Tab-separated table of C-alpha atoms in Angstrom:
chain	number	residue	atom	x	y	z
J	210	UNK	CA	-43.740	7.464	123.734
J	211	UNK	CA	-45.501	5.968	126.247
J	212	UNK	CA	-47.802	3.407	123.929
J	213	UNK	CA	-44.897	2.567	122.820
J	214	UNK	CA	-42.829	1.628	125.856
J	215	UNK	CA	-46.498	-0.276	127.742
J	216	UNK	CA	-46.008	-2.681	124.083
J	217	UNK	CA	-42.329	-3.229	124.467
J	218	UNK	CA	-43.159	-3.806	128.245
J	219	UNK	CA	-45.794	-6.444	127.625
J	220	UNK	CA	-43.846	-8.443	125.494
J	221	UNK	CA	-40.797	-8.749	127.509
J	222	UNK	CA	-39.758	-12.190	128.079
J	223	UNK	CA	-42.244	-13.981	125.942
J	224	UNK	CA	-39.685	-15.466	124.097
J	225	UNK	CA	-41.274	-13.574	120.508
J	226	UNK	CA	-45.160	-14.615	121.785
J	227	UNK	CA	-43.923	-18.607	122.831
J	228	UNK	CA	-44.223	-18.165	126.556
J	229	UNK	CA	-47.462	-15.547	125.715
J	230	UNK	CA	-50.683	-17.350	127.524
J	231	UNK	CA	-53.545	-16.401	125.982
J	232	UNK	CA	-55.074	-13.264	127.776
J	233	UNK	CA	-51.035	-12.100	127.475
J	234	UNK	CA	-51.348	-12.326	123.678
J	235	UNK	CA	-54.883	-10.675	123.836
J	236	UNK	CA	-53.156	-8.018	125.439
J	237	UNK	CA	-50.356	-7.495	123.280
J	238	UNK	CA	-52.860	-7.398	120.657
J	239	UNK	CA	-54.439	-4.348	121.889
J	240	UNK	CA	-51.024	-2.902	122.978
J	241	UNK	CA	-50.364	-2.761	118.849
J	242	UNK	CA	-53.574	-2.003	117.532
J	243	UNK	CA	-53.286	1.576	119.754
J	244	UNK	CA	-49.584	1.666	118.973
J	245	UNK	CA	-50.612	1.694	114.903
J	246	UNK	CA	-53.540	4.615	115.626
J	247	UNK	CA	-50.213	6.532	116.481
J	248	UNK	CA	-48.157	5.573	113.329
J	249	UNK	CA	-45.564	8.624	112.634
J	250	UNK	CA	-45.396	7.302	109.103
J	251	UNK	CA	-49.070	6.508	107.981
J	252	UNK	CA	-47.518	5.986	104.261
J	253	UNK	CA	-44.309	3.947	105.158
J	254	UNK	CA	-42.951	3.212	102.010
J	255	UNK	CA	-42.752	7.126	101.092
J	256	UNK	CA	-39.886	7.038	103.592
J	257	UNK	CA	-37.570	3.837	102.327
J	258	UNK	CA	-34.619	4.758	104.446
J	259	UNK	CA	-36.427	3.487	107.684
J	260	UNK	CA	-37.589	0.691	105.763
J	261	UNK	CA	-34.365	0.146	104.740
J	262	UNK	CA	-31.915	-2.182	106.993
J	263	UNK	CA	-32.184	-5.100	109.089
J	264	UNK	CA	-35.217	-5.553	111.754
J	265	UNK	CA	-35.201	-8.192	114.559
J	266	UNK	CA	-38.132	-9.959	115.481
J	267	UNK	CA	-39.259	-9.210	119.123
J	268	UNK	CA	-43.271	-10.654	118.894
J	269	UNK	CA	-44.935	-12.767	116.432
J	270	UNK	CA	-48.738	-14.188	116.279
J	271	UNK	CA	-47.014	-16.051	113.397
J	272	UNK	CA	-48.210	-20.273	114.345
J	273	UNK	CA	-45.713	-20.961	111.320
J	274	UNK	CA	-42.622	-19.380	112.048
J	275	UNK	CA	-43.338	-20.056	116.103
J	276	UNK	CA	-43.459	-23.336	115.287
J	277	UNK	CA	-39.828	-23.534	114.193
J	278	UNK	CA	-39.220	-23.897	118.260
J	279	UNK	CA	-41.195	-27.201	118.491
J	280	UNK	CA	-38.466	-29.204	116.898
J	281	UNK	CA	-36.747	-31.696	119.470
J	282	UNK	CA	-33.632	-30.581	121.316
J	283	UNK	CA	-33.629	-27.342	119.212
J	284	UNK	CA	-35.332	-23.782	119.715
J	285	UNK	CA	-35.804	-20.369	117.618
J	286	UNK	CA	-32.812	-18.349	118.559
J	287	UNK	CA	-33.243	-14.879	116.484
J	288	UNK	CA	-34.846	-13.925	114.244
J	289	UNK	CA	-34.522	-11.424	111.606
J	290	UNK	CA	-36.211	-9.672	108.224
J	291	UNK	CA	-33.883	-7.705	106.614
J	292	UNK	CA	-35.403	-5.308	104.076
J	293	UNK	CA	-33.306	-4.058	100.683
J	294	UNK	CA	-35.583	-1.111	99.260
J	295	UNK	CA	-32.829	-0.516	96.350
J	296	UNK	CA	-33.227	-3.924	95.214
J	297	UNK	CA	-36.454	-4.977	96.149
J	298	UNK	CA	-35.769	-7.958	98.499
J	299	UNK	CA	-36.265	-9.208	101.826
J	300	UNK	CA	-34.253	-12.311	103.413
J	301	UNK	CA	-36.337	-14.243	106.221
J	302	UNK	CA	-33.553	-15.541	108.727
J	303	UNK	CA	-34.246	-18.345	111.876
J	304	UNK	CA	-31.366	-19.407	113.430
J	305	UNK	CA	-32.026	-22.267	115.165
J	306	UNK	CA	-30.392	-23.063	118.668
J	307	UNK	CA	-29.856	-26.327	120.299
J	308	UNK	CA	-26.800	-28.975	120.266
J	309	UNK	CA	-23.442	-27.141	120.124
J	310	UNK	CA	-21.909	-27.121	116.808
J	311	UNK	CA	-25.166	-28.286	115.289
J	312	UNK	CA	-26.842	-24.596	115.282
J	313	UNK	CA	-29.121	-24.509	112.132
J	314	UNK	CA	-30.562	-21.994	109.822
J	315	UNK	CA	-33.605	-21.436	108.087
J	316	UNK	CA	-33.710	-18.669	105.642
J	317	UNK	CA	-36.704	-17.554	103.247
J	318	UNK	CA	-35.532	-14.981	100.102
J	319	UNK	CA	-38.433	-13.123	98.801
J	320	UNK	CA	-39.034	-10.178	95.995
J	321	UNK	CA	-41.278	-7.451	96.963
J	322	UNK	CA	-43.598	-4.953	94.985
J	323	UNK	CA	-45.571	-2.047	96.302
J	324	UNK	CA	-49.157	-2.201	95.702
J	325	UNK	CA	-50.040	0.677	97.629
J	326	UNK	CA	-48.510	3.388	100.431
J	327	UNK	CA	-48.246	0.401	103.409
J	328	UNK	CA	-48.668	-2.505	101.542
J	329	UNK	CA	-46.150	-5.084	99.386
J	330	UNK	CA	-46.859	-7.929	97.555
J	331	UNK	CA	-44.217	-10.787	98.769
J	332	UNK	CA	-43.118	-12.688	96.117
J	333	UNK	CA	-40.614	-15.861	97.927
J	334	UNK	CA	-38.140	-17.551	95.521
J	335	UNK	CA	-35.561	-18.728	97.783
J	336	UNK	CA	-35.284	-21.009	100.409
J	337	UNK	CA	-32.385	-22.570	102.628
J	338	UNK	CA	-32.431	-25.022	105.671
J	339	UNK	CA	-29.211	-26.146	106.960
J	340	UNK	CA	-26.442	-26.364	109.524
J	341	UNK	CA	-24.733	-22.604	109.999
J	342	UNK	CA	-21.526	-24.781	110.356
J	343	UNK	CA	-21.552	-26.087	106.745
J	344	UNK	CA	-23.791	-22.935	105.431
J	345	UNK	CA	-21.105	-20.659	106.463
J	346	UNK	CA	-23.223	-18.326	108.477
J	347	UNK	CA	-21.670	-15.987	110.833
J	348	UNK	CA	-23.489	-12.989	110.702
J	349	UNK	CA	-26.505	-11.229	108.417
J	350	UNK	CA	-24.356	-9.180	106.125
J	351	UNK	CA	-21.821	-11.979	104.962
J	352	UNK	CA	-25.084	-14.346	104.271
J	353	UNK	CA	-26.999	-12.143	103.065
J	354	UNK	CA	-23.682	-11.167	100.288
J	355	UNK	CA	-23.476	-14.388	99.811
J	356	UNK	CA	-27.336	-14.931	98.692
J	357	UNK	CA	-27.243	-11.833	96.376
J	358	UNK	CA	-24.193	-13.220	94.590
J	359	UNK	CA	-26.132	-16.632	93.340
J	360	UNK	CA	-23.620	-18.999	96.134
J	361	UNK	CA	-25.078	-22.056	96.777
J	362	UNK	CA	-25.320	-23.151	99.953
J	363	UNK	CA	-24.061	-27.104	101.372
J	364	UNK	CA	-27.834	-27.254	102.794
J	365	UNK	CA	-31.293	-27.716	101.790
J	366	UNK	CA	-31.107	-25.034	99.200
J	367	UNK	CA	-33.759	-24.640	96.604
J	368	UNK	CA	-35.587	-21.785	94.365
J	369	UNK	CA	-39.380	-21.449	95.130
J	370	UNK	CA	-41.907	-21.631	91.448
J	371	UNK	CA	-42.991	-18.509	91.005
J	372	UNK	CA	-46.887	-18.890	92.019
J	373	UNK	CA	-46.359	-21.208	94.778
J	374	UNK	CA	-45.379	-18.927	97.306
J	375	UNK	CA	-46.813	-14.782	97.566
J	376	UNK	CA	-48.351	-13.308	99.482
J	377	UNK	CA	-48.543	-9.676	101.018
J	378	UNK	CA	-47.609	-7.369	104.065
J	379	UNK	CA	-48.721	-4.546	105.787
J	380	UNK	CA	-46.570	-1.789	107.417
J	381	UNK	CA	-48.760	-0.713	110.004
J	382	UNK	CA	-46.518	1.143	111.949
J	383	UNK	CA	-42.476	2.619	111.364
J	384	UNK	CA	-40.406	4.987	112.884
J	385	UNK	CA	-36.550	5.168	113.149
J	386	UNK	CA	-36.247	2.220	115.741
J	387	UNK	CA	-39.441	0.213	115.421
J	388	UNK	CA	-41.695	-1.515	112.354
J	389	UNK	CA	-45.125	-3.172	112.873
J	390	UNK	CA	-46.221	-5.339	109.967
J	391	UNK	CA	-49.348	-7.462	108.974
J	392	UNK	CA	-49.422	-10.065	106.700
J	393	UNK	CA	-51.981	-11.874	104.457
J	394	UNK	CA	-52.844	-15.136	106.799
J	395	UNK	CA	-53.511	-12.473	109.901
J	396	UNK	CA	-49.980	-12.601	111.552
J	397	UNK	CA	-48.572	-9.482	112.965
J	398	UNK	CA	-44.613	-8.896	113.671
J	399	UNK	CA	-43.015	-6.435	115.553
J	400	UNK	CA	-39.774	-5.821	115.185
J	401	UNK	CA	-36.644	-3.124	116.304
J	402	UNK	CA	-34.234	-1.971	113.953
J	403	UNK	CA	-30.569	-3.654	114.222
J	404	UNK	CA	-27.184	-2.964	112.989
């Protein structure tokens, strides 16, 4: 698809929308909003096996999670949301790049609820900040195993009060290889489907 391949085009070495200037991101703005018109799966979470599986972030509008890369001597390496339909979570994951053998990880676990055919209410409980070194992180599926069986992490690990955290997200466009998503303070995420 041709809307598809101008997006993927535009935001080609922007680094997930760091190195976008301004008339870039405007842009890539429009490049999505025509992409969505054209969404194969208007009602994505009828279909929960492309939902299902492990998405990595190529653009962001997202000031919070972008900001992750203004930390000195240390930038956003990737970035992933990895949905569980069967179980109703999704698991945030940053790693964090920068001085060998000091690689860190910042990882957000969050329920989810659908509230309607596109949209879920995000309910975050988890968090975990830490070295990948002492954290034990590898690779998604052992961390993510390791989450789901209550382990404790040697790291900044702490539940979230129910309350504090929620919010909700919009999947604006899905099909077997690509997910757009809007959340509740305005950022969009694109993201392409991983092993």
């Amino acid at each position: 698809m041709m809307k598809k391949a101008r997006l993927l085009e535009l935001i080609a070495g922007k680094n997930r929308g760091i190195l976008a200037s301004d008339l870039e991101r405007q842009a890539i703005l429009s490049a999505i909003a025509q992409l969505e018109d054209y969404n194969p799966h208007p009602k994505p979470l009828e279909v929960p096996e492309l939902l299902q599986g492990n998405w990595q972030l190529v653009y962001t509008s997202s000031r919070e999670l972008l900001g992750i890369d203004r930390f000195p001597f240390y930038n956003l390496g990737k970035t992933y949301q990895c949905i569980r339909v069967k179980t109703g979570r999704i698991y945030n994951i940053a790693e964090v790049i920068g001085i060998p053998y000091l690689e860190g990880l910042v990882s957000v676990v969050a329920g989810f609820e659908a509230v309607s055919d596109r949209r879920v209410e995000v309910k975050f409980n988890r968090f975990v900040v830490g070295l990948q070194r002492f954290i034990g992180y590898q690779s998604l599926h052992p961390f993510i195993n390791a989450v789901e069986s209550g382990r404790k992490f040697l790291a900044l690990d702490f539940k979230i009060e129910p309350g504090n955290q929620q919010g909700w997200l919009d999947t604006t466009y899905l099909d077997d290889q690509m997910r757009i998503g809007r959340g509740n303070e305005g950022s969009v995420f694109v993201l392409i489907k991983v092993p």
